[in-house]
């Protein structure tokens, strides 16, 4: 099922349940998806584009969460943690360390990378394979570990 359809179903359910936080998060995500479609001049987004928008929304909230924790804003931290949980429900299952490690090794062999100088080549070949399934920073760590 497409992410937009799932969001619509969950939005209706959140309205019935009077779950204001979930409803708010779903509306924000739907608005972001619609804005992305307008930006790309398309009627509907591909699943890959939808995942990109979801990942961006999730990353923004995680970054904000980190900032609020450092600032000691516990009132905002709990709300953002709940938002992150809601968004993660729409993301594909994350790759385990072993799975990610295997994909990284394969990609390094494919592009014949030998040192850190080949980092860009590896990352550009690798990121489409793990889009939505692993965060860029985590992928970067695995690649660096293998290119040393």
Coordinates of N, CA, C and O in Angstrom, one line a residue:
X1 N 0.8 -1.2 0.0 CA 0.0 0.0 0.0 C 0.9 1.2 0.0 O 1.9 1.3 0.7
X2 N 0.5 2.2 -0.8 CA 1.3 3.5 -0.9 C 1.2 4.2 0.5 O 0.3 4.1 1.2
X3 N 2.3 5.0 0.7 CA 2.4 5.7 2.0 C 1.3 6.7 2.1 O 0.7 6.8 3.2
X4 N 0.9 7.3 1.0 CA -0.2 8.3 1.1 C -1.5 7.7 1.5 O -2.3 8.2 2.3
X5 N -1.8 6.5 0.9 CA -3.0 5.8 1.3 C -3.0 5.4 2.8 O -4.0 5.5 3.5
X6 N -1.9 4.9 3.2 CA -1.8 4.5 4.6 C -1.9 5.8 5.5 O -2.6 5.7 6.6
X7 N -1.4 6.9 5.1 CA -1.5 8.1 5.9 C -3.0 8.5 6.0 O -3.4 9.0 7.1
X8 N -3.7 8.4 4.9 CA -5.1 8.8 4.8 C -5.9 7.9 5.8 O -6.7 8.4 6.5
X9 N -5.7 6.6 5.8 CA -6.4 5.7 6.7 C -6.1 6.0 8.1 O -7.0 6.1 8.9
X10 N -4.8 6.2 8.4 CA -4.4 6.5 9.8 C -4.9 7.9 10.3 O -5.2 8.1 11.4
X11 N -5.0 8.8 9.3 CA -5.6 10.1 9.7 C -7.0 10.0 10.1 O -7.5 10.6 11.1
X12 N -7.8 9.3 9.3 CA -9.2 9.0 9.6 C -9.3 8.4 11.0 O -10.2 8.8 11.8
X13 N -8.5 7.4 11.3 CA -8.5 6.7 12.5 C -8.1 7.6 13.7 O -8.7 7.6 14.8
X14 N -7.1 8.5 13.5 CA -6.7 9.4 14.5 C -7.8 10.4 14.8 O -8.0 10.8 16.0
X15 N -8.6 10.8 13.8 CA -9.7 11.7 14.0 C -10.8 11.0 14.9 O -11.3 11.6 15.8
X16 N -11.1 9.8 14.5 CA -12.1 9.0 15.3 C -11.6 8.8 16.8 O -12.4 8.9 17.7
X17 N -10.3 8.6 16.9 CA -9.7 8.3 18.3 C -9.4 9.6 19.0 O -9.0 9.6 20.2
X18 N -9.6 10.8 18.3 CA -9.3 12.1 18.9 C -7.8 12.2 19.4 O -7.5 12.7 20.4
X19 N -6.9 11.5 18.6 CA -5.5 11.5 18.9 C -4.9 12.8 18.2 O -4.5 12.7 17.0
X20 N -4.8 13.9 18.9 CA -4.4 15.1 18.3 C -3.0 15.1 17.8 O -2.6 15.7 16.8
X21 N -2.1 14.5 18.6 CA -0.7 14.5 18.2 C -0.5 13.7 16.9 O 0.2 14.2 16.0
X22 N -1.0 12.5 16.8 CA -0.9 11.7 15.6 C -1.5 12.4 14.4 O -0.9 12.4 13.3
X23 N -2.6 13.0 14.6 CA -3.3 13.7 13.5 C -2.5 14.9 13.1 O -2.3 15.1 11.9
X24 N -1.9 15.6 14.0 CA -1.0 16.7 13.6 C 0.2 16.3 12.8 O 0.6 16.9 11.8
X25 N 0.9 15.2 13.3 CA 2.0 14.7 12.6 C 1.7 14.2 11.2 O 2.4 14.5 10.2
X26 N 0.6 13.5 11.1 CA 0.2 13.0 9.8 C -0.2 14.1 8.8 O 0.2 14.1 7.6
X27 N -0.8 15.1 9.3 CA -1.1 16.3 8.5 C 0.2 17.0 8.0 O 0.3 17.5 6.9
X28 N 1.2 17.1 8.9 CA 2.4 17.8 8.5 C 3.1 16.9 7.4 O 3.7 17.5 6.5
X29 N 3.1 15.6 7.6 CA 3.8 14.8 6.6 C 3.0 14.8 5.3 O 3.7 14.9 4.2
X30 N 1.7 14.8 5.3 CA 0.9 14.9 4.1 C 1.2 16.3 3.4 O 1.4 16.3 2.2
X31 N 1.3 17.3 4.2 CA 1.7 18.6 3.6 C 3.0 18.6 2.9 O 3.2 19.1 1.8
X32 N 4.0 18.0 3.6 CA 5.3 17.9 3.1 C 5.4 17.1 1.8 O 6.0 17.4 0.8
X33 N 4.6 16.0 1.7 CA 4.5 15.2 0.5 C 3.9 16.0 -0.6 O 4.3 15.9 -1.8
X34 N 2.8 16.7 -0.3 CA 2.2 17.5 -1.3 C 3.1 18.6 -1.8 O 3.2 18.9 -3.0
X35 N 3.8 19.3 -0.9 CA 4.8 20.3 -1.3 C 5.9 19.7 -2.2 O 6.3 20.4 -3.2
X36 N 6.3 18.5 -1.9 CA 7.4 17.9 -2.7 C 6.8 17.6 -4.1 O 7.5 17.8 -5.1
X37 N 5.6 17.1 -4.2 CA 5.0 16.9 -5.5 C 4.8 18.1 -6.3 O 5.1 18.1 -7.5
X38 N 4.5 19.2 -5.7 CA 4.4 20.5 -6.4 C 5.8 20.9 -6.8 O 5.9 21.4 -8.0
X39 N 6.7 20.8 -6.0 CA 8.1 21.2 -6.3 C 8.6 20.4 -7.5 O 9.3 20.9 -8.4
X40 N 8.3 19.1 -7.5 CA 8.8 18.2 -8.6 C 7.8 18.3 -9.9 O 8.1 17.6 -10.8
X41 N 6.8 19.1 -9.7 CA 5.8 19.2 -10.8 C 5.2 17.9 -11.2 O 5.1 17.6 -12.4
X42 N 4.7 17.1 -10.2 CA 4.1 15.8 -10.5 C 2.8 15.8 -9.7 O 2.6 16.4 -8.7
X43 N 1.9 14.9 -10.2 CA 0.6 14.7 -9.5 C 0.8 13.8 -8.3 O 0.3 14.1 -7.2
X44 N 1.5 12.8 -8.5 CA 1.8 11.8 -7.4 C 3.3 11.6 -7.3 O 4.0 11.6 -8.4
X45 N 3.8 11.3 -6.1 CA 5.2 11.0 -5.9 C 5.4 9.5 -6.1 O 4.6 8.7 -5.8
X46 N 6.7 9.1 -6.5 CA 7.0 7.7 -6.5 C 7.3 7.3 -5.1 O 7.4 8.1 -4.2
X47 N 7.3 6.0 -4.8 CA 7.6 5.5 -3.5 C 8.9 6.0 -3.0 O 9.1 6.3 -1.8
X48 N 9.9 6.1 -3.8 CA 11.2 6.5 -3.5 C 11.2 8.0 -3.0 O 11.8 8.4 -2.0
X49 N 10.4 8.8 -3.7 CA 10.3 10.2 -3.3 C 9.5 10.4 -2.0 O 9.9 11.2 -1.2
X50 N 8.5 9.5 -1.8 CA 7.8 9.5 -0.5 C 8.7 9.2 0.6 O 8.7 9.8 1.7
X51 N 9.5 8.2 0.4 CA 10.5 7.8 1.5 C 11.5 8.9 1.7 O 11.9 9.1 2.9
X52 N 11.9 9.6 0.7 CA 12.8 10.7 0.9 C 12.2 11.8 1.8 O 12.9 12.3 2.7
X53 N 11.0 12.1 1.5 CA 10.3 13.1 2.3 C 10.1 12.6 3.8 O 10.4 13.4 4.7
X54 N 9.7 11.4 3.9 CA 9.5 10.8 5.3 C 10.9 10.8 6.0 O 10.9 11.2 7.2
X55 N 11.9 10.5 5.4 CA 13.2 10.4 6.0 C 13.7 11.8 6.4 O 14.2 12.0 7.5
X56 N 13.4 12.8 5.6 CA 13.7 14.2 5.9 C 12.9 14.7 7.1 O 13.5 15.3 8.0
X57 N 11.6 14.4 7.1 CA 10.8 14.8 8.3 C 11.3 14.1 9.6 O 11.4 14.8 10.6
X58 N 11.7 12.9 9.5 CA 12.2 12.1 10.6 C 13.5 12.7 11.1 O 13.8 12.9 12.3
X59 N 14.4 13.0 10.2 CA 15.7 13.6 10.5 C 15.6 15.0 11.2 O 16.2 15.3 12.1
X60 N 14.6 15.8 10.7 CA 14.4 17.1 11.3 C 14.0 16.9 12.7 O 14.5 17.7 13.6
X61 N 13.1 16.0 13.0 CA 12.6 15.8 14.4 C 13.7 15.3 15.3 O 13.9 15.6 16.4
X62 N 14.5 14.3 14.7 CA 15.6 13.8 15.5 C 16.7 14.9 15.8 O 17.2 14.9 17.0
X63 N 16.9 15.8 14.9 CA 17.9 16.9 15.1 C 17.3 17.8 16.2 O 18.0 18.2 17.1
X64 N 16.0 18.1 16.1 CA 15.4 19.0 17.0 C 15.4 18.3 18.4 O 15.6 19.0 19.4
X65 N 15.2 17.1 18.5 CA 15.2 16.3 19.7 C 16.5 16.4 20.4 O 16.6 16.7 21.6
X66 N 17.6 16.3 19.6 CA 18.9 16.4 20.2 C 19.1 17.8 20.8 O 19.7 18.0 21.9
X67 N 18.7 18.8 20.0 CA 18.9 20.2 20.5 C 18.1 20.5 21.7 O 18.6 21.1 22.7
X68 N 16.8 20.0 21.8 CA 16.0 20.2 23.0 C 16.6 19.5 24.2 O 16.5 20.0 25.3
X69 N 17.1 18.3 24.0 CA 17.7 17.6 25.1 C 18.9 18.4 25.7 O 19.1 18.5 26.9
X70 N 19.7 18.9 24.8 CA 20.9 19.7 25.2 C 20.4 21.0 26.0 O 21.1 21.4 26.9
X71 N 19.3 21.5 25.5 CA 18.8 22.8 26.2 C 18.0 22.5 27.4 O 17.6 23.4 28.1
X72 N 17.7 21.2 27.7 CA 17.0 20.9 28.9 C 15.5 21.1 28.8 O 14.8 21.3 29.8
X73 N 15.0 21.1 27.6 CA 13.5 21.4 27.4 C 12.8 20.1 27.4 O 12.4 19.6 26.4
X74 N 12.6 19.5 28.6 CA 11.9 18.2 28.7 C 10.5 18.2 28.2 O 10.0 17.2 27.7
X75 N 9.8 19.3 28.3 CA 8.4 19.4 27.8 C 8.4 19.2 26.3 O 7.5 18.5 25.8
X76 N 9.3 19.7 25.6 CA 9.4 19.5 24.1 C 10.0 18.1 23.7 O 9.6 17.6 22.7
X77 N 10.9 17.6 24.5 CA 11.5 16.4 24.3 C 10.5 15.2 24.2 O 10.5 14.4 23.2
X78 N 9.6 15.1 25.1 CA 8.7 14.0 25.2 C 7.7 14.1 23.9 O 7.4 13.1 23.3
X79 N 7.3 15.3 23.6 CA 6.4 15.5 22.4 C 7.1 15.0 21.1 O 6.6 14.3 20.3
X80 N 8.4 15.4 21.0 CA 9.2 15.1 19.8 C 9.5 13.6 19.8 O 9.5 13.0 18.7
X81 N 9.7 13.0 20.9 CA 9.9 11.5 20.9 C 8.7 10.8 20.4 O 8.8 9.8 19.7
X82 N 7.5 11.3 20.8 CA 6.3 10.7 20.3 C 6.1 10.9 18.8 O 5.7 9.9 18.1
X83 N 6.5 12.0 18.3 CA 6.4 12.3 16.9 C 7.3 11.4 16.1 O 7.0 10.9 15.1
X84 N 8.5 11.2 16.6 CA 9.5 10.3 16.0 C 8.9 8.9 15.9 O 9.1 8.2 14.9
X85 N 8.3 8.4 17.0 CA 7.7 7.0 17.0 C 6.6 6.9 15.9 O 6.6 5.9 15.2
X86 N 5.8 8.0 15.8 CA 4.7 7.9 14.8 C 5.3 7.9 13.4 O 4.9 7.1 12.6
X87 N 6.3 8.7 13.1 CA 7.0 8.7 11.8 C 7.7 7.4 11.5 O 7.6 6.9 10.3
X88 N 8.3 6.8 12.5 CA 9.1 5.6 12.2 C 8.1 4.4 11.8 O 8.6 3.5 11.1
X89 N 6.9 4.5 12.2 CA 5.9 3.5 11.8 C 5.7 3.5 10.3 O 5.3 2.4 9.7
X90 N 6.0 4.6 9.6 CA 5.8 4.6 8.1 C 7.1 4.3 7.4 O 7.0 4.2 6.1
X91 N 8.2 4.3 8.1 CA 9.5 4.0 7.4 C 9.6 2.5 7.2 O 9.1 1.7 8.0
X92 N 10.4 2.1 6.2 CA 10.6 0.6 6.0 C 11.5 0.2 7.2 O 12.2 1.0 7.9
X93 N 11.5 -1.1 7.4 CA 12.3 -1.7 8.5 C 13.8 -1.4 8.2 O 14.3 -1.5 7.1
X94 N 14.5 -0.9 9.3 CA 15.9 -0.5 9.2 C 16.8 -1.8 9.0 O 16.5 -2.8 9.6
X95 N 17.9 -1.6 8.3 CA 18.8 -2.7 8.1 C 19.6 -3.0 9.4 O 19.9 -2.1 10.1
X96 N 19.8 -4.3 9.6 CA 20.6 -4.6 10.8 C 22.1 -4.3 10.4 O 22.4 -4.1 9.3
X97 N 23.0 -4.3 11.5 CA 24.4 -4.0 11.2 C 25.0 -5.0 10.2 O 25.8 -4.7 9.4
X98 N 24.6 -6.3 10.4 CA 25.2 -7.3 9.5 C 24.7 -7.1 8.0 O 25.5 -7.2 7.1
X99 N 23.4 -6.8 7.9 CA 22.9 -6.6 6.5 C 23.6 -5.4 5.9 O 24.0 -5.4 4.7
X100 N 23.7 -4.3 6.6 CA 24.3 -3.1 6.1 C 25.8 -3.3 5.8 O 26.3 -2.9 4.8
X101 N 26.4 -4.0 6.7 CA 27.9 -4.3 6.5 C 28.0 -5.1 5.2 O 29.0 -4.8 4.4
X102 N 27.2 -6.1 4.9 CA 27.3 -6.9 3.7 C 27.0 -6.0 2.4 O 27.8 -6.1 1.5
X103 N 26.1 -5.1 2.5 CA 25.8 -4.2 1.3 C 27.0 -3.3 1.1 O 27.4 -3.0 0.0
X104 N 27.6 -2.8 2.2 CA 28.7 -1.9 2.1 C 29.9 -2.6 1.4 O 30.5 -2.1 0.5
X105 N 30.2 -3.8 1.9 CA 31.3 -4.6 1.3 C 31.1 -4.9 -0.2 O 32.0 -4.7 -1.0
X106 N 29.9 -5.3 -0.5 CA 29.5 -5.5 -1.9 C 29.7 -4.3 -2.8 O 30.3 -4.3 -3.9
X107 N 29.3 -3.2 -2.3 CA 29.4 -1.9 -3.1 C 30.8 -1.5 -3.2 O 31.2 -1.0 -4.3
X108 N 31.6 -1.6 -2.2 CA 33.0 -1.3 -2.2 C 33.7 -2.1 -3.3 O 34.5 -1.6 -4.1
X109 N 33.4 -3.4 -3.4 CA 33.9 -4.3 -4.4 C 33.5 -3.9 -5.8 O 34.2 -3.9 -6.7
X110 N 32.2 -3.5 -5.9 CA 31.6 -3.1 -7.2 C 32.3 -1.9 -7.8 O 32.6 -1.9 -9.0
X111 N 32.5 -0.9 -7.0 CA 33.2 0.3 -7.5 C 34.7 0.3 -7.4 O 35.3 1.2 -7.7
X112 N 35.2 -0.8 -6.9 CA 36.6 -1.0 -6.7 C 37.3 0.1 -5.9 O 38.3 0.6 -6.3
X113 N 36.7 0.4 -4.8 CA 37.3 1.5 -3.9 C 38.4 0.9 -3.1 O 38.4 -0.3 -2.7
X114 N 39.4 1.7 -2.9 CA 40.6 1.2 -2.2 C 41.0 2.1 -1.0 O 41.6 1.6 -0.1
X115 N 40.6 3.4 -1.0 CA 40.9 4.3 0.1 C 39.8 5.3 0.4 O 38.8 5.3 -0.3
X116 N 40.1 6.1 1.3 CA 39.1 7.2 1.7 C 38.8 8.1 0.5 O 37.8 8.7 0.5
X117 N 39.8 8.2 -0.4 CA 39.6 9.1 -1.6 C 38.4 8.6 -2.4 O 37.8 9.4 -3.1
X118 N 38.1 7.3 -2.3 CA 36.9 6.8 -3.1 C 35.6 6.8 -2.3 O 34.6 6.3 -2.8
X119 N 35.6 7.5 -1.2 CA 34.4 7.6 -0.4 C 33.2 8.1 -1.2 O 32.1 7.5 -1.1
X120 N 33.3 9.2 -1.9 CA 32.2 9.7 -2.7 C 31.6 8.7 -3.7 O 30.4 8.6 -3.9
X121 N 32.5 8.0 -4.4 CA 32.1 7.0 -5.3 C 31.3 5.9 -4.7 O 30.3 5.5 -5.2
X122 N 31.8 5.5 -3.5 CA 31.1 4.4 -2.8 C 29.7 4.9 -2.3 O 28.7 4.2 -2.4
X123 N 29.7 6.1 -1.7 CA 28.5 6.6 -1.1 C 27.4 6.9 -2.2 O 26.2 6.6 -2.0
X124 N 27.8 7.4 -3.4 CA 26.9 7.6 -4.4 C 26.3 6.3 -5.0 O 25.1 6.3 -5.4
X125 N 27.0 5.2 -5.0 CA 26.5 4.0 -5.4 C 25.7 3.3 -4.3 O 24.8 2.5 -4.6
X126 N 26.0 3.5 -3.1 CA 25.4 2.8 -2.0 C 24.1 3.4 -1.5 O 23.2 2.7 -1.2
X127 N 24.0 4.7 -1.5 CA 22.8 5.4 -0.9 C 21.5 5.0 -1.6 O 20.5 4.7 -0.9
X128 N 21.4 4.8 -2.9 CA 20.2 4.4 -3.5 C 19.8 3.0 -3.0 O 18.6 2.7 -2.9
X129 N 20.7 2.2 -2.7 CA 20.5 0.8 -2.3 C 19.8 0.7 -0.9 O 19.1 -0.2 -0.6
X130 N 20.2 1.7 0.0 CA 19.8 1.6 1.3 C 18.8 2.8 1.7 O 18.5 3.0 2.9
X131 N 18.3 3.5 0.7 CA 17.4 4.6 0.9 C 16.2 4.2 1.8 O 15.5 3.3 1.5
X132 N 16.1 5.0 2.9 CA 15.0 4.8 3.8 C 15.2 3.6 4.8 O 14.5 3.4 5.7
X133 N 16.2 2.8 4.5 CA 16.5 1.6 5.3 C 17.7 1.8 6.3 O 17.9 1.0 7.1
X134 N 18.4 2.9 6.1 CA 19.6 3.2 7.0 C 19.9 4.7 6.8 O 19.8 5.3 5.8
X135 N 20.2 5.3 8.0 CA 20.5 6.7 8.0 C 21.9 6.9 7.3 O 22.8 6.1 7.5
X136 N 22.1 8.1 6.7 CA 23.3 8.4 6.0 C 24.5 8.4 6.9 O 25.6 7.9 6.5
X137 N 24.4 8.9 8.1 CA 25.5 8.9 9.1 C 26.0 7.5 9.4 O 27.2 7.3 9.5
X138 N 25.0 6.6 9.6 CA 25.3 5.3 10.0 C 26.0 4.6 8.8 O 27.0 3.9 9.0
X139 N 25.5 4.8 7.6 CA 26.2 4.2 6.4 C 27.6 4.7 6.3 O 28.5 4.0 6.0
X140 N 27.7 6.0 6.5 CA 29.0 6.7 6.4 C 30.1 6.0 7.3 O 31.2 5.8 6.9
X141 N 29.6 5.7 8.5 CA 30.5 5.1 9.5 C 31.0 3.7 9.0 O 32.2 3.4 9.1
X142 N 30.1 2.9 8.5 CA 30.4 1.6 8.0 C 31.4 1.7 6.8 O 32.3 0.9 6.7
X143 N 31.1 2.6 5.9 CA 32.0 2.8 4.7 C 33.4 3.2 5.2 O 34.4 2.6 4.7
X144 N 33.5 4.2 6.1 CA 34.8 4.6 6.6 C 35.6 3.4 7.3 O 36.8 3.3 7.1
X145 N 34.8 2.6 8.0 CA 35.5 1.5 8.7 C 36.1 0.5 7.7 O 37.2 0.1 7.9
X146 N 35.5 0.4 6.5 CA 36.0 -0.6 5.5 C 37.1 0.1 4.6 O 37.9 -0.7 4.0
X147 N 37.1 1.4 4.5 CA 38.0 2.0 3.6 C 39.3 2.4 4.3 O 40.2 3.0 3.7
X148 N 39.5 2.1 5.6 CA 40.7 2.5 6.3 C 41.8 1.5 6.1 O 41.6 0.4 5.8

